[in-house]
Amino acid sequence: MAEKPSYFITTPIYYVNAAPHLGTAYSTIVADVQARFRRAMGYDVRFLTGMDEHGQKVAEAAAAHDMTPQEWCDSQAPLFKDLWAELEISNDDFIRTTEGRQRAAVQYLWERMRESGYLYKGSYDGWYCVPDETFFTDTQVAKANEGHEGADHLCPDCHRPLERVQEESWFFKLSAFQDRLLELYEEHPEFVQPSFRMNEVKSFVAGGLNDLSVSRNTFDWGIPVPFDEGHVTYVWFDALLNYMTAVGYGVDEPAAQAEFARRWPAQAHIVGKDIIRFHCVIWPAMLMAIGEALPERVFAHGFLMVRNEETGKGEKMSKSRGNAIAPREVIDLLGVEGYRYYFMTDVVPGMDGAISFSRMRQVYNADLANSWGNLISRSLNMSAKYFDGLAPARPSDASAHPNPLAEIADGIVDRYAAKMSAFAFGEGASEVMELIRAANRYIEDSEPWALAKDPARADELAFVIYNLLEAIRISAHLLVPFMPETSAEALRRISCADEAGADDLAAACAWGGLAGGTPVEKGEALFPRLEEN
Ligand code: MSP
């Protein structure tokens, strides 16, 4: 059998200055849905997430809690790991930048950078935004604050106060990569997605690039520069490398080298729109400098916005505005799978998305309680009732009666896969909801309860119920990336438990896969209806 193609997907690694919130969970679930979809499509997936533990911001958070930075990071790691486990994140690896493998890889990178000729020593005199861990020049800051009296020391991105930094530093010659980056964007327009983000990246690069300060020597919470005592690695120079560290970069050992050859370059980096420049400008330039392959694409999602009930406007969810919603609140309301389904289908990945509890209830009730859950409970109920606890056997002639569900299911995997692979998760789910809604209508139209009263129409009844179960089986497969557990449960209830985890979606979803004649279990409602208020 041919080897499965590799699909390496990553999330940003999260700063450990505070517990994970809906926004960080959002990036992680986007990556998880894509990872699960790719596994179902027959890829050999490697899914990486982790924590970004160095830098001034984390050091300050630790100090505020009277801990050493390492103690603080260790205390936070379970918060991330436990939340990801609860949200059914299927990552294969969890990297922490304080691990030995990252230190070794970053130090290896320093040596390669030095050899490349794109590194030089100088001194930095400019602004630094600690919350964003970003350097800004006087010109950038002045331009951003033009016309804002008294606001001349605020971050151009997040508008929080900047720090003045004057220190000796190693510089990465980012300015030398302007032309090569512009060529990359021309030749690989798919490198940045969605495509409208590309314009922002291009115009940033076209405007000219400054060399980047990549070491700090006024504080010590970072990976030491191997050839210059007193210097630690700038946190982004360290963090970006995590993607390669995790697949064996720089390890002088055959197994690691084979892994690196197989996994690198990554197929997709998932990031928020706020960190696009790091991933689409600095990261490819770093890779060009050391002669490594570039990731195939960077997918940038938007921000979760909360509707301000007073103004009716959406505003970015953040701790400082006091409008952040904790994942727990949503899990308590919708359950984990309802949570995943809602965020992945109602927020368009790529765009900012307004979220609200009332909308959550609405989507949950419409799609999960009234459509998917309802279809399962009605169909399994009728099957158990009319066929003595079993599924009817596969009809010998699938076209004996009109079969609207088989028609919709025809080609559904192609339509769904085209959307899912482009991160259009809401549209992918709509393909499935179309089948589910049609199946609910089919119940109304074919009136199995009336057929059951007429022995002469027993075949027709078996035909209808079989089709409903088949629609459920196919829908369950297609919903796996969003709701793995309820999909597995739906398959189990129709005696198809062994199909869960299928890695050939087209084969799994071919109409007529259900043999029938096997037990059907009614079970509890999978998605109990929620009160609207
Ligand atoms: N540590 C860096 C990433 C390094 S990757 C080599 C970082 N960490 S972060 O914890 O601040 O943010 C991680 C991700 O969470 C970002 O991609 C960001 O967009 C996302 N979110 C944070 N708040 C968000 C919302 N309100 N909505 C959606 N996602 C947002 O940046």
XYZ file of C-alpha atoms and ligand atoms in Angstrom:
564
model
C 0.000 0.000 0.000
C 1.253 3.468 -0.843
C 2.478 5.500 2.112
C -0.018 8.056 3.328
C 0.928 11.637 2.480
C 2.120 13.681 5.425
C 0.063 16.634 6.654
C 1.799 18.719 9.296
C -0.386 21.376 10.909
C 0.398 23.720 13.788
C -1.292 26.223 16.098
C 0.453 29.287 17.486
C 2.215 28.429 20.708
C 0.473 30.365 23.443
C 2.008 32.833 25.844
C 1.687 31.706 29.395
C 0.912 35.097 30.844
C -2.662 34.066 31.595
C -4.981 31.082 31.394
C -6.291 30.118 27.946
C -9.499 31.847 26.880
C -12.022 31.525 24.062
C -9.681 33.242 21.606
C -6.741 30.908 22.137
C -9.100 27.939 22.199
C -10.475 29.141 18.878
C -7.087 28.904 17.063
C -6.621 25.440 18.514
C -10.047 24.136 17.482
C -9.637 25.493 13.931
C -6.431 23.463 13.649
C -8.067 20.432 15.240
C -10.983 20.404 12.802
C -8.578 20.565 9.873
C -6.390 17.844 11.422
C -9.351 15.516 11.966
C -10.667 16.193 8.482
C -7.267 15.363 6.972
C -7.007 12.132 8.932
C -10.400 11.132 7.564
C -9.111 11.930 4.071
C -6.231 9.518 4.463
C -3.394 11.820 5.447
C -0.777 10.892 7.979
C -1.335 13.919 10.192
C 1.091 15.477 12.613
C -0.677 18.088 14.719
C 1.411 20.342 16.950
C 0.487 22.851 19.623
C 2.308 24.153 22.686
C 3.319 27.041 24.896
C 5.549 30.071 24.312
C 7.283 30.442 27.647
C 10.141 32.915 27.269
C 10.191 36.688 26.998
C 9.507 39.692 29.107
C 5.750 39.278 29.284
C 5.950 35.808 30.815
C 8.781 36.886 33.145
C 6.603 39.756 34.370
C 3.585 37.499 34.895
C 5.782 35.159 36.949
C 7.106 38.032 39.072
C 3.573 39.244 39.685
C 2.823 35.806 41.127
C 6.025 35.657 43.191
C 7.330 32.733 41.211
C 10.362 32.082 39.080
C 9.476 32.088 35.385
C 9.989 28.324 35.189
C 7.777 27.688 38.223
C 5.130 29.923 36.743
C 5.210 28.166 33.361
C 5.077 24.765 35.012
C 2.057 25.873 37.004
C 0.266 27.046 33.837
C 1.003 24.057 31.601
C -1.788 21.892 33.059
C -4.344 24.647 32.399
C -3.565 24.448 28.690
C -3.144 20.700 28.479
C -6.318 19.973 30.437
C -8.427 22.403 28.436
C -7.187 20.943 25.169
C -7.971 17.437 26.376
C -11.451 18.517 27.424
C -12.067 20.233 24.077
C -11.055 16.999 22.310
C -7.979 18.506 20.704
C -6.180 15.674 18.939
C -2.650 17.105 18.967
C 0.181 14.606 18.570
C 2.725 16.737 20.357
C 2.785 19.596 22.860
C 5.932 21.663 22.767
C 7.141 23.969 25.514
C 9.881 26.390 24.556
C 11.645 25.770 27.885
C 12.270 22.147 26.913
C 15.794 20.941 26.115
C 14.865 20.134 22.515
C 13.917 23.763 21.862
C 17.037 25.141 23.511
C 19.209 22.839 21.400
C 17.370 23.699 18.186
C 17.499 27.462 18.830
C 21.206 27.309 19.563
C 21.702 25.305 16.374
C 19.741 28.012 14.535
C 22.082 30.698 15.913
C 25.091 28.871 14.484
C 23.408 28.480 11.087
C 22.417 32.143 11.124
C 25.936 33.205 11.920
C 27.244 31.112 9.026
C 24.618 32.565 6.697
C 26.068 36.055 6.928
C 22.667 37.553 7.755
C 23.555 38.227 11.372
C 25.452 41.213 12.738
C 25.978 42.895 16.053
C 24.801 46.392 16.689
C 22.842 48.345 19.222
C 19.127 48.809 19.409
C 17.603 52.099 20.355
C 13.860 52.152 19.933
C 10.518 51.116 21.355
C 9.318 47.777 22.653
C 5.775 46.628 23.316
C 5.891 44.043 26.090
C 2.319 42.669 25.645
C 2.996 42.122 21.920
C 6.723 41.343 22.365
C 7.390 43.572 19.357
C 9.973 46.231 18.468
C 8.924 49.527 16.887
C 11.061 52.297 15.435
C 10.655 55.976 16.334
C 9.187 56.591 12.887
C 6.620 53.807 13.177
C 5.523 55.030 16.581
C 5.387 58.689 15.540
C 3.386 57.860 12.430
C 0.895 55.690 14.297
C 0.355 58.312 16.954
C 0.089 61.300 14.626
C -2.670 63.649 15.635
C -3.184 61.909 18.988
C -1.989 64.472 21.476
C -0.064 62.900 24.386
C -0.222 59.451 22.811
C 3.310 59.411 21.440
C 4.447 56.395 23.438
C 1.652 54.020 22.596
C 1.967 50.776 20.656
C 0.881 51.214 17.008
C -0.882 47.820 17.173
C -2.442 47.433 20.607
C -2.248 51.076 21.827
C -0.737 50.149 25.158
C 2.275 52.059 26.579
C 5.654 51.212 25.055
C 9.007 50.835 26.763
C 12.148 52.571 25.556
C 14.886 50.011 24.905
C 18.554 50.865 24.428
C 20.804 47.854 24.354
C 23.456 45.949 22.509
C 21.827 43.444 20.221
C 22.306 40.909 17.473
C 20.422 41.819 14.313
C 18.919 39.637 11.630
C 19.267 41.293 8.216
C 15.579 41.144 7.413
C 15.937 44.110 5.045
C 17.897 41.906 2.639
C 14.839 39.742 1.992
C 12.396 42.279 0.631
C 12.683 41.172 -3.010
C 12.692 37.474 -2.253
C 9.621 37.823 -0.076
C 7.758 39.782 -2.736
C 8.686 37.071 -5.236
C 7.387 34.419 -2.857
C 4.006 36.172 -2.617
C 3.832 36.510 -6.402
C 4.751 32.913 -7.091
C 2.782 31.376 -4.236
C -0.368 33.400 -3.743
C -1.707 30.505 -1.639
C 1.043 31.081 0.945
C -1.162 33.515 2.880
C -4.824 32.676 3.346
C -7.515 33.888 3.173
C -6.276 35.739 0.087
C -7.406 39.179 1.230
C -4.774 39.022 3.969
C -2.097 38.798 1.304
C -2.552 42.477 0.394
C -1.731 43.535 3.910
C 1.413 41.398 3.937
C 2.549 42.581 0.518
C 2.126 46.241 1.248
C 3.949 45.873 4.543
C 6.929 44.318 2.782
C 6.765 46.681 -0.187
C 7.021 49.585 2.271
C 10.554 48.432 3.185
C 11.835 46.207 5.970
C 13.997 47.089 8.942
C 16.558 44.670 10.270
C 15.274 42.844 13.297
C 16.812 42.826 16.731
C 16.960 39.149 17.683
C 18.748 39.126 21.021
C 18.192 40.925 24.305
C 20.783 41.583 26.962
C 18.914 43.540 29.589
C 17.005 40.599 30.966
C 17.659 36.885 31.047
C 14.451 34.871 30.570
C 15.304 33.366 27.225
C 17.543 30.899 25.434
C 21.204 32.007 25.681
C 22.931 32.991 22.445
C 25.615 30.285 22.233
C 28.445 32.578 21.192
C 27.700 35.703 23.194
C 27.332 35.537 26.935
C 24.733 37.830 28.421
C 22.530 37.727 25.318
C 19.292 35.767 25.225
C 17.202 35.037 22.157
C 14.390 37.452 21.270
C 11.209 35.577 22.090
C 9.803 35.468 18.543
C 13.104 34.236 17.083
C 12.824 31.390 19.593
C 9.066 30.800 19.277
C 8.834 30.529 15.493
C 11.437 27.805 15.460
C 9.200 25.560 17.577
C 7.523 24.316 14.410
C 10.791 22.827 13.179
C 12.097 21.755 16.582
C 9.094 19.515 17.066
C 9.873 17.540 13.921
C 13.549 17.039 14.613
C 15.344 20.126 13.293
C 19.027 20.201 14.094
C 19.150 16.808 15.799
C 22.180 14.835 14.688
C 20.540 11.431 14.711
C 19.075 9.384 11.829
C 15.543 8.942 13.227
C 15.149 12.677 13.827
C 16.556 13.480 10.413
C 14.128 11.089 8.747
C 11.266 12.664 10.666
C 12.375 16.131 9.633
C 12.659 15.087 6.000
C 9.155 13.627 6.122
C 7.421 16.425 8.043
C 9.079 19.629 6.929
C 7.855 21.879 5.380
C 4.590 22.128 7.283
C 1.394 22.132 5.251
C -0.368 24.735 7.397
C 0.377 27.149 10.201
C -2.838 28.376 11.834
C -2.447 31.856 13.318
C -4.563 34.796 14.413
C -4.534 37.860 12.182
C -2.500 39.747 14.817
C 0.570 37.583 14.237
C 0.519 37.418 10.474
C 3.670 39.501 9.980
C 5.717 37.206 12.153
C 4.570 34.186 10.176
C 4.417 35.630 6.672
C 7.412 37.981 6.735
C 9.922 37.187 9.475
C 9.536 33.397 9.489
C 9.960 32.845 5.736
C 12.932 35.244 5.743
C 14.562 33.290 8.561
C 14.069 30.075 6.597
C 15.443 31.636 3.423
C 18.518 32.756 5.358
C 19.319 29.263 6.591
C 18.247 27.534 3.376
C 15.271 25.590 4.728
C 11.988 24.996 2.904
C 9.082 27.356 3.541
C 5.750 26.260 5.020
C 3.090 25.714 2.361
C 0.542 28.065 3.836
C -0.287 30.332 6.720
C -3.980 30.495 7.485
C -4.950 33.576 9.479
C -8.223 33.668 11.336
C -9.953 36.754 12.652
C -10.852 37.765 16.177
C -13.803 36.725 18.233
C -15.890 39.781 18.918
C -18.511 40.198 21.586
C -21.613 42.224 20.972
C -21.851 45.146 23.335
C -25.492 45.034 24.449
C -25.594 48.816 24.947
C -24.151 49.969 21.646
C -25.109 46.905 19.611
C -21.579 46.921 18.172
C -19.048 44.128 18.194
C -15.862 44.643 20.169
C -12.751 42.464 20.445
C -12.991 40.033 23.281
C -10.176 40.680 25.712
C -9.432 40.530 29.391
C -8.757 44.245 29.660
C -12.186 45.166 28.316
C -13.749 42.810 30.822
C -15.774 41.089 28.101
C -13.765 37.859 27.837
C -15.815 34.699 28.032
C -14.201 31.712 29.712
C -14.387 28.415 27.801
C -16.073 26.899 30.858
C -19.163 29.083 30.411
C -19.644 27.853 26.862
C -18.935 24.215 27.734
C -21.550 24.424 30.492
C -24.105 25.770 28.053
C -23.506 23.778 24.875
C -21.380 20.830 25.931
C -17.963 20.383 24.329
C -19.259 19.256 20.965
C -21.894 21.968 20.741
C -19.120 24.436 21.588
C -16.904 23.155 18.797
C -19.745 23.042 16.307
C -20.884 26.573 17.069
C -17.472 28.246 16.775
C -16.445 26.321 13.715
C -19.626 26.855 11.736
C -21.036 30.186 12.810
C -17.800 32.160 12.821
C -16.265 32.352 9.347
C -12.619 31.410 9.822
C -10.648 34.288 8.413
C -13.172 36.954 9.369
C -13.837 38.542 12.730
C -16.844 36.859 14.230
C -19.471 38.298 16.529
C -20.454 35.782 19.135
C -23.203 35.855 21.732
C -24.902 33.439 24.052
C -28.258 33.965 22.370
C -26.767 33.113 18.984
C -25.113 30.034 20.513
C -28.482 28.752 21.736
C -30.063 29.498 18.394
C -27.473 27.603 16.334
C -27.379 24.722 18.792
C -31.150 24.335 18.766
C -31.579 24.753 15.031
C -28.764 22.494 13.846
C -28.045 20.098 16.659
C -31.179 19.682 18.778
C -33.871 20.103 16.103
C -32.029 18.718 13.113
C -29.194 16.291 13.826
C -30.315 15.092 17.265
C -33.932 14.925 16.179
C -33.123 12.892 13.092
C -31.177 10.388 15.160
C -33.797 9.938 17.838
C -36.772 9.695 15.487
C -35.081 7.335 13.048
C -33.589 5.007 15.625
C -36.856 4.971 17.490
C -38.817 3.934 14.426
C -36.255 1.380 13.345
C -36.260 -0.244 16.776
C -40.040 -0.133 16.945
C -40.908 -1.435 13.483
C -37.996 -3.845 12.999
C -37.757 -5.452 16.374
C -34.695 -3.578 17.607
C -32.854 -3.941 14.309
C -31.986 -1.923 11.230
C -33.823 -3.099 8.119
C -31.619 -4.991 5.693
C -30.048 -3.173 2.751
C -32.723 -2.958 0.009
C -31.912 -5.111 -2.973
C -32.907 -2.311 -5.300
C -31.827 1.168 -4.167
C -33.957 2.758 -6.883
C -37.179 0.852 -6.188
C -38.702 4.108 -4.866
C -37.664 7.725 -5.182
C -34.592 8.200 -3.014
C -33.983 11.904 -2.397
C -31.385 11.210 0.296
C -29.188 9.082 -1.930
C -29.331 11.874 -4.491
C -28.042 14.447 -1.995
C -25.416 12.035 -0.712
C -24.141 11.533 -4.227
C -20.951 13.605 -4.515
C -21.332 15.007 -1.009
C -17.759 14.106 -0.001
C -16.299 16.072 -2.908
C -18.416 19.123 -2.186
C -17.703 18.951 1.538
C -13.982 18.283 1.104
C -13.539 21.258 -1.212
C -14.912 23.524 1.523
C -13.168 21.869 4.425
C -9.724 21.875 2.864
C -10.113 25.620 2.267
C -11.054 26.140 5.944
C -14.613 27.093 4.944
C -15.905 24.973 7.796
C -19.354 26.547 7.963
C -19.937 25.739 4.306
C -18.615 22.204 4.804
C -21.049 21.691 7.666
C -23.880 23.151 5.545
C -23.442 20.333 3.053
C -24.078 17.883 5.871
C -26.951 19.901 7.328
C -28.592 19.837 3.937
C -28.638 16.053 4.034
C -29.834 16.038 7.641
C -32.651 18.508 6.989
C -33.694 16.616 3.888
C -33.818 13.442 5.966
C -36.098 15.108 8.510
C -38.375 16.264 5.693
C -38.275 12.789 4.212
C -39.736 11.457 7.465
C -42.633 13.892 7.194
C -43.183 13.186 3.507
C -43.007 9.414 3.640
C -44.950 8.984 6.925
C -43.403 5.733 8.138
C -46.099 5.482 10.849
C -48.723 5.170 8.109
C -46.626 2.680 6.114
C -46.251 0.582 9.266
C -50.002 0.126 9.428
C -50.174 -1.367 5.961
C -48.562 -4.836 5.661
C -48.647 -4.522 1.876
C -46.172 -1.652 2.138
C -43.635 -3.372 4.413
C -40.922 -3.142 1.766
C -41.454 0.534 1.379
C -41.225 1.019 5.131
C -37.923 -0.890 5.209
C -36.709 1.233 2.312
C -37.504 4.501 4.094
C -36.010 3.508 7.426
C -32.908 2.112 5.763
C -32.408 5.391 3.936
C -32.738 7.347 7.146
C -30.151 5.200 8.898
C -27.868 5.494 5.911
C -28.196 9.284 5.966
C -27.306 9.186 9.657
C -24.294 6.972 9.037
C -22.953 9.252 6.316
C -23.658 12.448 8.273
C -21.902 11.022 11.318
C -18.768 10.445 9.251
C -18.841 13.945 7.846
C -19.399 15.541 11.248
C -16.407 13.793 12.856
C -14.066 16.803 12.546
C -16.557 18.986 14.435
C -18.053 16.531 16.904
C -15.972 13.352 17.117
C -17.692 11.825 20.141
C -21.303 12.234 19.143
C -20.421 10.976 15.668
C -18.835 7.876 17.169
C -21.883 7.460 19.389
C -24.306 7.755 16.458
C -22.295 5.116 14.577
C -22.274 2.864 17.627
C -26.046 3.069 17.959
C -26.493 1.718 14.453
C -23.910 -1.033 14.979
C -21.256 0.737 12.916
C -18.826 1.450 15.768
C -15.996 -0.149 13.828
C -16.334 2.496 11.133
C -15.382 5.317 13.532
C -11.931 6.649 12.724
C -12.282 5.717 9.037
C -9.466 7.152 6.937
C -11.116 6.945 3.542
C -14.018 9.325 3.737
C -15.227 8.764 0.175
C -15.428 5.013 0.712
C -17.018 5.402 4.142
C -19.691 7.710 2.736
C -20.593 5.665 -0.327
C -24.353 5.113 -0.325
C -25.393 1.625 0.737
C -22.536 1.001 3.156
C -24.883 -0.038 5.940
C -25.515 -3.782 5.743
C -28.557 -3.636 8.019
C -30.132 -6.449 9.979
C -27.982 -5.326 12.916
C -29.108 -3.948 16.298
C -30.165 -0.346 16.645
C -30.062 1.368 20.018
C -32.354 4.328 20.701
C -30.302 5.835 23.532
C -30.624 9.221 25.228
C -31.046 12.474 23.306
C -27.579 13.490 22.069
C -28.428 17.198 21.977
C -31.202 18.092 24.424
C -32.985 21.249 23.409
C -31.962 24.460 25.203
C -34.329 27.134 26.421
C -33.891 30.135 24.124
C -33.290 32.502 27.053
N 3.091 33.405 21.519
C 2.580 34.055 20.358
C 2.525 33.123 19.182
C 3.811 32.467 18.813
S 3.645 31.369 17.492
C 5.210 30.996 17.043
C 1.176 34.598 20.642
N 0.519 34.029 21.645
S -0.914 34.483 22.167
O -1.217 33.585 23.247
O -0.904 35.866 22.475
O -1.936 34.348 21.009
C -2.062 33.173 20.317
C -3.229 33.222 19.374
O -4.476 33.417 20.041
C -3.078 34.339 18.361
O -3.048 33.754 17.075
C -4.298 35.186 18.564
O -4.862 35.634 17.403
C -5.284 34.225 19.248
N -6.262 35.040 19.965
C -6.082 35.795 21.078
N -7.241 36.525 21.293
C -8.143 36.308 20.287
C -9.516 36.608 20.043
N -10.216 37.448 20.775
N -10.112 35.956 19.009
C -9.489 34.986 18.265
N -8.228 34.694 18.503
C -7.425 35.526 19.295
O 0.744 35.483 19.943
